[in-house]
XYZ file of C-alpha atoms in Angstrom:
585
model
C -47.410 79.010 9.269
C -50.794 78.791 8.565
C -53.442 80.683 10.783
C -55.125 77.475 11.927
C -51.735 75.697 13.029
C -50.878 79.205 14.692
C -54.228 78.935 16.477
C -54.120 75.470 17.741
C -50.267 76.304 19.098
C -50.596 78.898 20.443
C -53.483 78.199 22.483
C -51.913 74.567 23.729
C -48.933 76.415 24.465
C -50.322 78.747 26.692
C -52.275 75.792 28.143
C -49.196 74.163 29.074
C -47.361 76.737 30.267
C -50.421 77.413 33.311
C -50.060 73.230 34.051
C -51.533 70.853 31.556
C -49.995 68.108 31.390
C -51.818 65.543 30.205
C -53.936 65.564 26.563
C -56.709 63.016 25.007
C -56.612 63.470 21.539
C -59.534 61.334 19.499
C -58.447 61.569 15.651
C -60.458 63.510 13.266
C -59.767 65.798 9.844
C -60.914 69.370 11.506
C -59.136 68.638 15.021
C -56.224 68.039 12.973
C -54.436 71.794 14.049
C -54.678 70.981 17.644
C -53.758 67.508 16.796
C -50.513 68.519 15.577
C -50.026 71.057 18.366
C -50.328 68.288 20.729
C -47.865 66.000 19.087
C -45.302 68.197 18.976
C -46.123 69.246 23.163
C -45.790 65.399 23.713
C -42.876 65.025 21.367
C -41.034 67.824 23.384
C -41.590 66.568 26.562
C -43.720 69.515 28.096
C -46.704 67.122 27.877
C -47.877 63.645 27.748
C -50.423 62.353 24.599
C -53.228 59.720 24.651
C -54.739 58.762 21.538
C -58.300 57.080 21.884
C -60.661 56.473 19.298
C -63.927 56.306 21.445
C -64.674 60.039 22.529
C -66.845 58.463 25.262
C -64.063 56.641 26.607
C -61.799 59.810 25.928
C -63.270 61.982 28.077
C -63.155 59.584 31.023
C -59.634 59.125 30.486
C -59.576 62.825 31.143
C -61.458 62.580 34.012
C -59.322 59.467 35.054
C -55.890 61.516 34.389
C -57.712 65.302 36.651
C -59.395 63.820 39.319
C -56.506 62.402 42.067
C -54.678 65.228 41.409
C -57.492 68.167 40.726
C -54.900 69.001 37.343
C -57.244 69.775 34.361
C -56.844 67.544 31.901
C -57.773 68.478 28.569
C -59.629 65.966 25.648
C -59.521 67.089 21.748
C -62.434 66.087 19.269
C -63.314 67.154 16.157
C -66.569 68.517 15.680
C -70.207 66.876 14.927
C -71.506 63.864 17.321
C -67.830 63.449 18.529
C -68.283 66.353 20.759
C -71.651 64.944 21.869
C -70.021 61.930 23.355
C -68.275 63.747 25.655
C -71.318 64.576 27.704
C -71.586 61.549 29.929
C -67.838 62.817 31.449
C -68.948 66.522 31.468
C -71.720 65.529 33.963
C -70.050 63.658 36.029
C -67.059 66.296 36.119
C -69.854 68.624 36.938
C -71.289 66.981 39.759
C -68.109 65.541 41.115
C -65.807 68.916 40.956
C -62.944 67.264 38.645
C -61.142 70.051 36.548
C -61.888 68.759 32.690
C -60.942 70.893 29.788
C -63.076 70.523 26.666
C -61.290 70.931 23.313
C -63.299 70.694 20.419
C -62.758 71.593 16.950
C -65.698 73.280 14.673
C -66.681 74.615 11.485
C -66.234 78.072 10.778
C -69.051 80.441 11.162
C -69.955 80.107 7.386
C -70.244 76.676 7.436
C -72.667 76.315 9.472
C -76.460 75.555 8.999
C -75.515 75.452 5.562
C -75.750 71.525 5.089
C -71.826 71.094 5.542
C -71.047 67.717 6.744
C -70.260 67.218 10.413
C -71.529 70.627 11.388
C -73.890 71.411 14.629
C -74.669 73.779 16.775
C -72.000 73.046 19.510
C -71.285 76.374 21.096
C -73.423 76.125 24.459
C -74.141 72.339 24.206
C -72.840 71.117 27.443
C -75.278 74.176 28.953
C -75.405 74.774 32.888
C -72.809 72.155 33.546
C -69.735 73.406 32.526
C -67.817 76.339 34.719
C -67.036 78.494 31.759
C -67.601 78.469 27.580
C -66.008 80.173 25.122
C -66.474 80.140 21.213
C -62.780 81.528 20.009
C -62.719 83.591 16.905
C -61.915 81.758 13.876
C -57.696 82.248 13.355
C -57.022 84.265 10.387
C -54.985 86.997 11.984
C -52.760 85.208 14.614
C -50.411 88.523 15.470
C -53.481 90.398 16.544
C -55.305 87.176 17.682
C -53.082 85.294 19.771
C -53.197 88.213 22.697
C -57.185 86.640 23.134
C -56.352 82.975 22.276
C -54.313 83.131 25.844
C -56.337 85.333 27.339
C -58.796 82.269 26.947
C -56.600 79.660 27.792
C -55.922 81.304 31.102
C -60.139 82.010 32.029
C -60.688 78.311 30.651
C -57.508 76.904 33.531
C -59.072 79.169 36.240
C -62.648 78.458 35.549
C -61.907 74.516 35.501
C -59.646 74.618 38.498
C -62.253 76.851 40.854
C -60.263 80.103 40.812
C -62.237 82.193 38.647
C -64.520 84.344 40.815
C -63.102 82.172 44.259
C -65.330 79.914 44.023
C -63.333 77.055 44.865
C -64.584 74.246 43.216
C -63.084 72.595 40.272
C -64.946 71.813 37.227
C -65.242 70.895 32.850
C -64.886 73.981 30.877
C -65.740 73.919 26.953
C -63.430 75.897 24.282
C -64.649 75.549 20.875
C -62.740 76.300 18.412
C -63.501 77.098 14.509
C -60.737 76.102 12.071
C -60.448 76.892 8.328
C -58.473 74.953 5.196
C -55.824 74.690 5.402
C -55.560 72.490 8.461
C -52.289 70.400 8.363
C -48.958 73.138 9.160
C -47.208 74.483 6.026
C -44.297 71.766 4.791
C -41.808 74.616 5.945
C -42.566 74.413 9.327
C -43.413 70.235 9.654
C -42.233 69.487 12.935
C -39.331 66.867 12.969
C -38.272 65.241 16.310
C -41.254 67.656 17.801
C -39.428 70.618 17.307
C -39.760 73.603 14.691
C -36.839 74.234 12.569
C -35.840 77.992 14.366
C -36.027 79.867 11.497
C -39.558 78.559 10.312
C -41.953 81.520 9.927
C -44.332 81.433 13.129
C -41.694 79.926 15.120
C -42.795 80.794 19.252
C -39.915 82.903 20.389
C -39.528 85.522 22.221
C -39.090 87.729 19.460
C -42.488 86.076 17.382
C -45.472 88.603 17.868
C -47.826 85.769 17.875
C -46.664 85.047 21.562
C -47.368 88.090 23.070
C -45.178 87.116 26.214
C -41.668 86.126 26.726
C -41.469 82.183 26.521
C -40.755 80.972 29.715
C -43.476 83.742 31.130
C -47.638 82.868 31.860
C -49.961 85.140 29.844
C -51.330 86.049 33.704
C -50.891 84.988 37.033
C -54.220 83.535 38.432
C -55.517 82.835 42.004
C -55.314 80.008 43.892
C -58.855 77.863 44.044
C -60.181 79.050 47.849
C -63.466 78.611 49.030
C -65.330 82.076 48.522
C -66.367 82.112 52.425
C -63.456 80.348 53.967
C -62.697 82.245 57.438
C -66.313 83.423 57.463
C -68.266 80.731 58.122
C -69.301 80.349 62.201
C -69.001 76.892 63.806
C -71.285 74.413 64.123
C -72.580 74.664 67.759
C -71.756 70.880 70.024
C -74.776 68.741 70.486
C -73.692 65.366 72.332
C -76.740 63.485 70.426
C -75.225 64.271 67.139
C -74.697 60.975 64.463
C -72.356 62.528 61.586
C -73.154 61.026 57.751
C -70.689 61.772 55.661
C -71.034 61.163 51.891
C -69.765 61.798 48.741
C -67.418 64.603 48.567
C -65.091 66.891 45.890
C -61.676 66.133 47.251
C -59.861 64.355 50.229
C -58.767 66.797 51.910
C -63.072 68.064 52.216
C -63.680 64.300 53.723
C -60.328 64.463 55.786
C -61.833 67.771 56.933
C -65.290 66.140 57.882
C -63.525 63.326 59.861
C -61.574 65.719 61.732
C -64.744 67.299 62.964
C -66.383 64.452 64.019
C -63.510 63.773 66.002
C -63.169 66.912 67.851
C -66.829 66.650 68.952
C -66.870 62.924 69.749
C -69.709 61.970 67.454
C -70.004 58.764 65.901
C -69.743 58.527 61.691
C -71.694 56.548 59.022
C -69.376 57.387 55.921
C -69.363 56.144 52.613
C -66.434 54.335 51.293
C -63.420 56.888 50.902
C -59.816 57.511 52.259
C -59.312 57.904 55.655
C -61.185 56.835 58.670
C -60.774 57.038 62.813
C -62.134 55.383 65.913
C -65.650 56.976 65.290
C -66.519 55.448 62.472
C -68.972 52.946 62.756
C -68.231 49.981 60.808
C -71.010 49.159 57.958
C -72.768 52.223 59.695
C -75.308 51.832 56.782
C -76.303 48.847 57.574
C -76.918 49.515 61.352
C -79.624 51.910 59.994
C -81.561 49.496 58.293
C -82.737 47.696 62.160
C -85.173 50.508 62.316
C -86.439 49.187 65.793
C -83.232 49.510 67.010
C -82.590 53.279 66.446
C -86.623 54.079 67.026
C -84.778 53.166 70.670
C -81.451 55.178 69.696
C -82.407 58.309 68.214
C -79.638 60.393 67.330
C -81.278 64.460 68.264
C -79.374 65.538 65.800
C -78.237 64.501 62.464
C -75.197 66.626 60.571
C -74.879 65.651 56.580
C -71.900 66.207 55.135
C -71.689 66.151 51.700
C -74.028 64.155 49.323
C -75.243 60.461 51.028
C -75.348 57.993 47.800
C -75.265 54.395 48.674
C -79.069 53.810 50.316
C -82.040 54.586 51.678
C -81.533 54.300 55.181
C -79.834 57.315 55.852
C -82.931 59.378 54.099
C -85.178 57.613 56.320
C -83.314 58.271 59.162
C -83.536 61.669 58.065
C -87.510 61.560 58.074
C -88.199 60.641 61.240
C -89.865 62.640 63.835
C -87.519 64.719 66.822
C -84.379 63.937 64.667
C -83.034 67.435 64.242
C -80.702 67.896 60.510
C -78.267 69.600 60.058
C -76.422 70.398 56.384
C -72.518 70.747 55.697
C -72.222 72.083 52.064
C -69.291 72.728 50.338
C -71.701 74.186 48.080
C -71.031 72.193 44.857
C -72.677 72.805 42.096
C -74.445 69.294 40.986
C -76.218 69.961 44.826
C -77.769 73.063 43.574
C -76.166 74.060 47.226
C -76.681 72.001 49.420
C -77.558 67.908 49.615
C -81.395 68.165 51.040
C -83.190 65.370 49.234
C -85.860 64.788 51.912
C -86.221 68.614 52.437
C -86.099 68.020 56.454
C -82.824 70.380 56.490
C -83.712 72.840 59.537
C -79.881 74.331 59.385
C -77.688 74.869 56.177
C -73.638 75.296 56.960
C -70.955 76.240 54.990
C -68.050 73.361 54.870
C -65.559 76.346 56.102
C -67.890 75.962 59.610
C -66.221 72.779 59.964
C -62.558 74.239 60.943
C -61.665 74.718 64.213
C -59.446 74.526 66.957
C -61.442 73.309 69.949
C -59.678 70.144 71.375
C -61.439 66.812 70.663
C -63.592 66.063 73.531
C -63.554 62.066 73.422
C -66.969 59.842 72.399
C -70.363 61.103 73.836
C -72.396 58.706 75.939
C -74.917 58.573 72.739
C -71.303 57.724 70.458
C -70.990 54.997 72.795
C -73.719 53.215 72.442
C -73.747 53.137 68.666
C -70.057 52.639 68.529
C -70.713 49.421 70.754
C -73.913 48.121 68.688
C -72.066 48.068 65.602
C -68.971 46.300 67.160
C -71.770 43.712 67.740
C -72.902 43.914 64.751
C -69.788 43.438 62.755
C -68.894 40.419 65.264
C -72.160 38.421 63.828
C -71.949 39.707 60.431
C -67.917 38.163 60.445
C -69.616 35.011 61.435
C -72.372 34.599 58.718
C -71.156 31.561 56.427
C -69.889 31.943 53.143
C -68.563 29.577 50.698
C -66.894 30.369 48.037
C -66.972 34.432 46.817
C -70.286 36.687 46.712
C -69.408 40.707 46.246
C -68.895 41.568 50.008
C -66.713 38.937 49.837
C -65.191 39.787 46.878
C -64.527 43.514 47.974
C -63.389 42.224 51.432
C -60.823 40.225 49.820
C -59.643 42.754 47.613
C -59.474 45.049 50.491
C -57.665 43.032 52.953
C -55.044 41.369 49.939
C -53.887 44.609 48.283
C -50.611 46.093 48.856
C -50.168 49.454 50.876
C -50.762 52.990 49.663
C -52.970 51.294 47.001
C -55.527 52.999 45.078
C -59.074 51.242 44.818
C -61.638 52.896 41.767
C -64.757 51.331 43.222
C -67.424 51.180 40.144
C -71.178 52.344 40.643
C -74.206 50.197 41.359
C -73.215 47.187 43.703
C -69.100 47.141 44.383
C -69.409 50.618 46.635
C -72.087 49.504 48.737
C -70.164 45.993 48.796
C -67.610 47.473 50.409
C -69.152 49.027 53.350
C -70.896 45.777 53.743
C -67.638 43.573 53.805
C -65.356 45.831 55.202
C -65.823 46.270 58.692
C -62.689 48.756 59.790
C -61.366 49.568 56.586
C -57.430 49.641 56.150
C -55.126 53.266 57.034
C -53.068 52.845 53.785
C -55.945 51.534 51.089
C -57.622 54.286 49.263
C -61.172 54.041 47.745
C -61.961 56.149 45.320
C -65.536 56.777 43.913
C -66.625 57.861 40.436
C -70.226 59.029 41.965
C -70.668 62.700 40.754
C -73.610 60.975 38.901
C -73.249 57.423 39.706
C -73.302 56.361 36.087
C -72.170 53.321 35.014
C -70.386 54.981 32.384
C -66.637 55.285 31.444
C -65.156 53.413 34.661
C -62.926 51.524 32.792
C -61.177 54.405 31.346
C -61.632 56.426 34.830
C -59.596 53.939 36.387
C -57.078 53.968 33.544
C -56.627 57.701 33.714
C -55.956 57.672 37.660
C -53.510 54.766 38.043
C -51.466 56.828 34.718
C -50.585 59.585 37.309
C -49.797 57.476 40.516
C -47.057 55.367 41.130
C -48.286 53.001 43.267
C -50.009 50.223 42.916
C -54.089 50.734 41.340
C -56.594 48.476 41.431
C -60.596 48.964 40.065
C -63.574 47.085 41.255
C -66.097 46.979 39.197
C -69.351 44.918 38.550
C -69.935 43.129 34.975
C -72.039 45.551 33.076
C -69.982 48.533 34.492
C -66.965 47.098 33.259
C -68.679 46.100 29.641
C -69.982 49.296 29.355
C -66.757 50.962 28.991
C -65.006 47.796 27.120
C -63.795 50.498 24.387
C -61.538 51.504 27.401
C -59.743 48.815 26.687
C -59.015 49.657 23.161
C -55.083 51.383 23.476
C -53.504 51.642 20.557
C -49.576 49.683 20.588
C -48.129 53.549 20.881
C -49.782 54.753 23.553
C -48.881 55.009 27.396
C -50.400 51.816 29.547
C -50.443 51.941 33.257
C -50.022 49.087 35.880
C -53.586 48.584 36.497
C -55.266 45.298 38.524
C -59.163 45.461 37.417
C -61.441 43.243 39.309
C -64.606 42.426 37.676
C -67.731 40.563 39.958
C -69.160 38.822 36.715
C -72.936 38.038 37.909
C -73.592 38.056 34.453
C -76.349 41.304 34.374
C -77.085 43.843 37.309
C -77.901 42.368 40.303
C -78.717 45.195 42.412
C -82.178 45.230 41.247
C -82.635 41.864 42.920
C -82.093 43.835 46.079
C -84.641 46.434 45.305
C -88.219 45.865 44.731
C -88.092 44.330 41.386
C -86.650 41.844 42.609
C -89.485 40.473 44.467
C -91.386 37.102 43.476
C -94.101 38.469 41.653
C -91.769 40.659 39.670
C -89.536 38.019 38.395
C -90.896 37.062 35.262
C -89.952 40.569 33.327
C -87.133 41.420 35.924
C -84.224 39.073 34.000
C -85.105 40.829 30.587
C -85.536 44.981 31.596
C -83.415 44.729 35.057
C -80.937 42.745 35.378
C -80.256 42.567 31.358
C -77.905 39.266 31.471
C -74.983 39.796 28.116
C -73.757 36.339 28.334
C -70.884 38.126 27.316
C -67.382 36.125 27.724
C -65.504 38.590 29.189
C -61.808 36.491 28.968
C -62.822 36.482 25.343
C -63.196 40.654 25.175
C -60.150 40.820 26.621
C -58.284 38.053 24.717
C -59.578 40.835 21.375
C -57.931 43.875 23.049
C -54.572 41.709 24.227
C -55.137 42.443 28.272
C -54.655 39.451 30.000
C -57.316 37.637 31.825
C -57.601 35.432 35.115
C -60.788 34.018 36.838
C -60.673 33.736 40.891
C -63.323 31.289 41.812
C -61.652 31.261 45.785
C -60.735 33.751 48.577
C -57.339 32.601 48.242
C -57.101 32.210 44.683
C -58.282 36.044 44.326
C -55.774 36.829 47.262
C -53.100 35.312 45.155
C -53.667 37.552 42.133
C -54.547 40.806 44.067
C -51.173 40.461 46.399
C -49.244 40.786 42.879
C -49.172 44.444 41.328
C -49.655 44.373 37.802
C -47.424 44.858 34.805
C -49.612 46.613 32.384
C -53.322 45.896 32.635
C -54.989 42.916 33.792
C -58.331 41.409 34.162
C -59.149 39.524 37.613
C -62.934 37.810 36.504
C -64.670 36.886 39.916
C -67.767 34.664 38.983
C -70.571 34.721 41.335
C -74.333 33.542 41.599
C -76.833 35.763 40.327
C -79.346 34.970 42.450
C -77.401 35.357 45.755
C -77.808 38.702 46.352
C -81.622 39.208 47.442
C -81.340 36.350 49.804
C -77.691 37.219 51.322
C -79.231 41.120 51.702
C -82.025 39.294 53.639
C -79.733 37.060 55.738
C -77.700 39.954 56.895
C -80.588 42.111 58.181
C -81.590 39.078 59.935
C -78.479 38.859 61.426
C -77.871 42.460 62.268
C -81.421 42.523 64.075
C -80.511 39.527 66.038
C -77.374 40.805 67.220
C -78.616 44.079 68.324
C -81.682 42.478 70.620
């Protein structure tokens, strides 16, 4: 065997054996070792392969296939710009603690700033945001070699799942790895039926030096992820003025951790759309922020933040205000730089491990009280506003309320999240929201959402806005070999990005150059796109036409189009506050 396939086998093998279990592989000529290594893993069973031909889109798979169950997922490229496209996903893996392992093939040494074609400098390119990154040596003496090749594949698995150094938090991780000619395996040891003939020289058995280990065995046993301080921490002291925000967050068991605490000390909760909820939680708690007469009257005297608050600017002004103590929960991830303290009014940092404890819950404060009953009041007028037809709160309220149980919701960035907190008033026990807001990009939702509902078995479902879903179009793009998953994706076609109508370019004597550089209409026939890549389309122009097609699970993927008006949002944004201020007189 040649020293390249030994490479590329060995180190996939070792992979494996600590948990991978799902590969992207994007094709390319000096990938082509690990290529083959991951054909044969798939072909054996001891992993599953996803061929994509848009690295972009790749990588978000990856994402897509780590982040419900914090497994790394790993995503092969060859080397040059293909590696560069991978960035968008390593920053949002970064700042969103998903475990993402970074494959990608390179020139040798000598072949380097020598003029050879698709050759860069791509040791180091991902810089501060990935956990670990390791150049391997070139193969060309795999007996002696392979001892380091899983050495690295075991820092690379701790590094991206948190363990290295207990530091708890998941994370991408970059191996690159050099490859000489010749770069297909030897014709004595092709792989047929993904197996090695036995006696093929290189074969991994026990016996083979080039293992190091016996086969069923690790390389090395590694620690669980733990938080470094867990235990440590001291609790947060009880302050019956305290409003809890809780934002985005690594994992669900950090927000189910959050919610717990607010319960225990009776304080009410603004929190951004996520799994799980309780009787604290003030429905579209955002919104009740932005009648800013109404809390001048209400002042919380304390606020805690836990994690990083996304979807407004009502909670930062909150934040601003004079006498309104705040307080910080971190669970100290990295894309923070520590702790979430955009308005720099923190007066108290905490570590998340401050938030266990086993005082009893102590019921709703008087202060609770009074915010949990002028949001019921709220949500009663804001059921009432009238609505024909489908707009995105709406839309996400539909969606909500029409899924079936234990279903999994990828809300897309820009205007689905913060539709539903708006529509949603007491959102459902057994519907789980999921954000892809490490970043908030736009990018690679599509194939996010295809990556997540591959390693669930119940039903998935992805709400996403036009340009979000057209951005990430190539997600689409599955070759007729490849693995599909049942997957419902809703798309609120206001044909461009009408958030920006709700911000201050959207004003009157903005809106001659708004349409162009804001909103940025396609025009793009989106039943038409999908027609191309054979997923079948639908348009819902109803509530009960939508409710129809959401009630139904999907075979395969489908497209749900939801056409709405493009101008409705600055006006329905200025109905609501109008509403919520009258209710709370």
């Amino acid at each position: 065997m040649n020293p390249s396939t030994t490479g590329a086998r060995v180190l996939l093998d070792e992979l494996v054996r600590l948990g991978v279990r799902e590969i992207v592989l994007c094709p390319g000529s000096r990938s082509a070792p690990l290529a083959y290594a991951a054909h044969e893993l798939d072909a054996s069973g001891r992993a599953r392969l996803h061929v994509r031909v848009d690295e972009r889109s790749a990588a978000f798979l990856a994402l897509g296939l780590a982040k419900e169950r914090q497994r790394p997922a790993a995503v092969i490229t060859t080397s040059g710009t293909a590696v560069a496209n991978l960035h968008p996903a390593v920053l949002e893996a970064h700042h969103a603690a998903v475990p993402l392992l970074l494959l990608t093939a390179d020139r040798p040494p000598e072949l380097r700033g020598v003029g050879a074609n698709q050759a860069t400098d791509q040791p180091g390119l991902f810089g501060r945001h990935v956990r670990l990154a390791l150049e391997l040596e070139t193969p060309h003496d795999p007996p002696r070699q392979a001892a380091a090749w899983r050495t690295a594949a075991a820092r690379a698995w701790a590094a991206s799942t948190g363990a290295l150094a207990g530091s708890g938090f998941a994370g991408p991780v970059h191996l690159d790895l050099p490859y000489r000619d010749p770069l297909a395996p030897d014709t004595a040891t092709t792989v047929r039926g993904g197996r090695e003939r036995p006696d093929a020289p290189g074969h991994l058995d026990p016996a083979d030096p080039a293992t190091g280990r016996p086969h069923d065995a690790p390389w090395v046993t590694l620690p669980a992820p733990t938080p470094a301080a867990a235990g440590m921490a001291p609790t947060i002291a009880h302050d019956p003025g305290t409003l809890v925000i809780i934002g985005e967050l690594p994992t669900t068991q950090h927000r189910a951790t959050a919610l717990d605490w607010a319960a225990r000390h009776g304080a009410p909760v603004i929190a951004e759309p996520g799994p799980g909820t309780h009787g604290l939680v003030l429905p579209h708690g955002a919104q009740l922020l932005a009648a800013s007469d109404w809390v001048a009257a209400h002042l919380p005297t304390r606020l805690v933040i836990i994690g990083r608050p996304t979807l407004g600017r009502t909670i930062p002004a909150l934040a601003r205000r004079p006498g309104v103590r705040v307080e910080v929960v971190t669970p100290g991830e990295p894309g923070a730089g520590g702790w979430a303290d955009a308005t720099h009014t923190a007066a108290a940092v905490h570590h998340f491990a401050a938030l266990d404890g086993d005082e009893e819950e102590r019921g709703a404060t008087p202060f609770a009280r009074t915010w949990l009953e002028a949001a019921r009041r709220m949500a009663d007028a804001l059921a009432h506003i009238g609505q024909e037809g489908l707009d995105g709160p709406t839309t996400a309220r539909v969606l909500h309320d029409g899924v079936p149980g234990e279903s999994l919701v990828l809300l897309g960035s820009s205007s689905v999240a913060r539709d539903l907190h708006l529509g949603v008033a007491r959102p459902r026990a057994d519907v789980h929201p999921v954000t892809s807001r490490g970043l908030a990009g736009i990018d690679g939702c599509v194939s996010t959402a295809i990556g997540m509902a591959l390693t669930r078995p119940g039903p998935t479902y992805a709400l996403l806005g036009d340009l979000t879903f057209l951005h990430d179009a190539n997600g689409l793009l599955i070759g007729p070999d490849e693995p599909v998953p049942d997957l419902t994706i809703v798309v609120v076609d206001d044909d461009g990005g009408s958030i920006f109508d709700t911000l201050e370019y959207g004003a009157a004597e903005h809106a001659q150059a708004k349409r162009r550089i804001f909103t940025t209409p396609t025009g793009t026939d989106i039943d038409t796109l999908c027609a191309a890549h054979g997923v079948p389309a639908t348009t819902a122009r109803t509530p009960d036409e939508l409710t129809d097609l959401v009630a139904r699970p999907a075979t395969g993927i489908r497209v749900v189009r939801v056409p709405i008006d493009a101008g409705s949002r600055r006006a329905a944004g200025e109905r609501t506050r109008a509403t919520v201020v009258a209710a709370l007189r």
